[in-house]
């Protein structure tokens, strides 16, 4: 018997009960024919009672739940005692709406059944962020009581749930009015409201509180929605009263709010640790009092193959704590802090989840001595001290890979977790898994791209006797990944060096791989001793050809999407520097007194653009001790500052005479704004040196056979002056062959230059622009062995073009000077 206090019955008090007040109601018979329609149903789908009453429900619900006809669907509902979920309904204007649908079985006096179809706009109830896979089950888990009364307010149909709301069994309710089962003041008042609904055809929502005989110590609050059922002619057939537990409805809407908020908060970062923390912060306190998110440890670093679900074998994957949240300050429930490895007790629910890859719900945690809780003493102490009485463990899965697990626990909230909470937790973790998988994929690519880039960049820069070198490379921030910056110092013949800096458009593996290809191409072209402008033209052709090859493969990501490059050659013998640019910012030149200038260097088009214009060169004479700064735009261009301001900032940082190059690199990179840059930062600093005049000897020889003997004598005397008599024989042979070739194939005066630096370089110049090519002479040939002999006698040899012709050069290693022996005293 229901006990109702008159002071607690409140009629006409509106509640936050949109879920039941806006619910559309249709009464169906056993064949799925519509028997009654409501005003709310007409507002939802646009059909009047005359449109649908007496017709099959499939007019509005076509092919729902995968069943072709309404009759078949009714049979399914009979087998399952009802149905709930999400489906689509067709509005009268043709629009398709997503709705939460519940089919409830009603019993009558004669034992026959009727079906109540209740529909609510899913978007209105839960927002667009809540997926249908969880929205329907969450909304349908809260039990509703249904009573249908005729115009005389006698109960004609009811469901079993109603008895649990007010304690009145069906046999006492059917065939009776409300006043026959409840005491007068309350019953008469409720019946008066029902009569108002019958007369007006509107919906009214009220609240009442009651104690059931089974729970006299706890008051329960219910909301009841009363709607008028109309026939085909629009006349009232009776009223339908739907009651719902107000507390349970509130909890359901809170769960839906959690999911809506999850859509906005999860997935805002590509950092796996931050994404894990977002999940923990969202779960507490909306779902749990404590939440811990543990990742399979390779996920945090983007390394190693993914762990497959169900393939953990004998050894469980290692876990690292990545997210923590608690309603208590300091998270006292956790024995491990973020970043620490987590011990998994054997036989624990966590072990079962890792092995099976399925969720685990323990409504009541067994903390009795000897259970799995005691496997890790520190964990057992934390569980008991903090009153952890109910837990859920949900695997974090993505594309059949196990990313980790999420633990939810209740400590101060006395209500144990149940199936609906697990459903919500799985939906939250599923959304977080997508975010974590994206972050994991990004971390893997970022790690691979960074490793590739560091492997492709020079490990040690060698400036020889031409320049002193220092460099800095700072990868872009985590949101933009590594880019395609590269730099190089390439030794050339005659103590010269090539200075290179470039920047590939884009970020990630594609940019790093493209950078490697371009760096290799520059090395190859530099070995050909091409002038900077000509080298840029060849490099541009290489980029364009790569792009054309990619165009032939429609699914192929373009290998090169464009790049900028600056190439300079510095000669310490003349202190001349020749440079060309392909869309790259000009270098900064700081003289020994600290004055900063930016040369007027024609920018040129970026590589791969395909304009075909020649690249112009600029030649400068640099004072010894000048600093040349080559950089990428990440150093001078930021989100809030333009390039000119960045160039001024860079110049100010470098205009400090007397500082070491490493110090200047640090100063220049530390002047960047505090916020992270969106591009790689690359800086190459070189301080120029010059060769002492005594290290270089040059002569001009007249053409003719006598030039060979003169060259041999001049070279021998110079080697003696340098103390390199050990190289005299080989040098005289090299000089003889090179000068002889110049006489045979060239015209005009011949130049001879010896340069003593880290090696001995012998250079012969002539007016013939054609480069020599060694060939294998036959036994009967009298000529053709000269360059072959030069190659055998030298460590390396080559040729380079000059404005007046060419230079053929050959290098020899200097003799090793033995270390002085210590004389015993």
mmCIF file of N, CA and C in Angstrom, residues 4 34 54 106 116 167 292 299 404 435 540 587 649 663 730 763 772 794 816 819:
data_model
loop_
_atom_site.group_PDB
_atom_site.id
_atom_site.type_symbol
_atom_site.label_atom_id
_atom_site.label_comp_id
_atom_site.label_asym_id
_atom_site.label_seq_id
_atom_site.Cartn_x
_atom_site.Cartn_y
_atom_site.Cartn_z
ATOM 1 N N UNK A 4 1.102 8.122 1.129
ATOM 2 C CA UNK A 4 1.335 9.434 0.540
ATOM 3 C C UNK A 4 0.995 10.490 1.563
ATOM 4 N N UNK A 34 -2.101 2.093 -35.268
ATOM 5 C CA UNK A 34 -2.171 3.215 -34.325
ATOM 6 C C UNK A 34 -3.608 3.346 -33.834
ATOM 7 N N UNK A 54 -5.683 4.492 -36.979
ATOM 8 C CA UNK A 54 -6.288 3.490 -37.823
ATOM 9 C C UNK A 54 -5.355 2.976 -38.906
ATOM 10 N N UNK A 106 1.804 -3.006 -22.538
ATOM 11 C CA UNK A 106 0.756 -2.682 -21.564
ATOM 12 C C UNK A 106 -0.215 -3.862 -21.453
ATOM 13 N N UNK A 116 2.712 0.862 -26.153
ATOM 14 C CA UNK A 116 2.857 2.322 -26.083
ATOM 15 C C UNK A 116 4.191 2.688 -26.722
ATOM 16 N N UNK A 167 3.423 1.345 -5.649
ATOM 17 C CA UNK A 167 3.089 0.201 -4.812
ATOM 18 C C UNK A 167 1.732 -0.404 -5.064
ATOM 19 N N UNK A 292 42.150 7.004 -12.930
ATOM 20 C CA UNK A 292 43.548 6.862 -13.343
ATOM 21 C C UNK A 292 43.573 6.325 -14.763
ATOM 22 N N UNK A 299 53.259 3.750 -26.073
ATOM 23 C CA UNK A 299 52.382 4.778 -26.632
ATOM 24 C C UNK A 299 52.882 6.169 -26.273
ATOM 25 N N UNK A 404 45.902 1.185 -23.616
ATOM 26 C CA UNK A 404 46.024 1.307 -22.166
ATOM 27 C C UNK A 404 44.716 0.938 -21.498
ATOM 28 N N UNK A 435 41.082 10.041 -29.707
ATOM 29 C CA UNK A 435 42.026 11.148 -29.517
ATOM 30 C C UNK A 435 43.428 10.631 -29.231
ATOM 31 N N UNK A 540 66.978 23.098 -58.946
ATOM 32 C CA UNK A 540 65.594 23.405 -59.301
ATOM 33 C C UNK A 540 65.056 22.365 -60.277
ATOM 34 N N UNK A 587 71.637 36.167 -46.029
ATOM 35 C CA UNK A 587 72.421 35.956 -44.808
ATOM 36 C C UNK A 587 72.710 37.275 -44.114
ATOM 37 N N UNK A 649 66.019 41.781 -35.019
ATOM 38 C CA UNK A 649 66.301 41.134 -33.734
ATOM 39 C C UNK A 649 67.511 40.219 -33.845
ATOM 40 N N UNK A 663 78.361 30.915 -28.271
ATOM 41 C CA UNK A 663 77.639 31.910 -27.479
ATOM 42 C C UNK A 663 76.652 32.687 -28.353
ATOM 43 N N UNK A 730 106.004 13.139 -56.750
ATOM 44 C CA UNK A 730 104.594 12.988 -57.176
ATOM 45 C C UNK A 730 104.034 14.303 -57.684
ATOM 46 N N UNK A 763 96.694 23.267 -58.711
ATOM 47 C CA UNK A 763 95.670 23.714 -59.631
ATOM 48 C C UNK A 763 96.305 24.203 -60.929
ATOM 49 N N UNK A 772 87.781 17.850 -68.484
ATOM 50 C CA UNK A 772 88.485 16.635 -68.940
ATOM 51 C C UNK A 772 87.753 15.376 -68.478
ATOM 52 N N UNK A 794 97.089 11.086 -56.561
ATOM 53 C CA UNK A 794 96.450 12.057 -55.659
ATOM 54 C C UNK A 794 95.367 11.382 -54.821
ATOM 55 N N UNK A 816 103.046 13.256 -42.610
ATOM 56 C CA UNK A 816 102.845 13.321 -41.161
ATOM 57 C C UNK A 816 104.146 13.696 -40.488
ATOM 58 N N UNK A 819 105.805 12.746 -33.936
ATOM 59 C CA UNK A 819 105.815 13.410 -32.632
ATOM 60 C C UNK A 819 107.224 13.336 -32.051
#
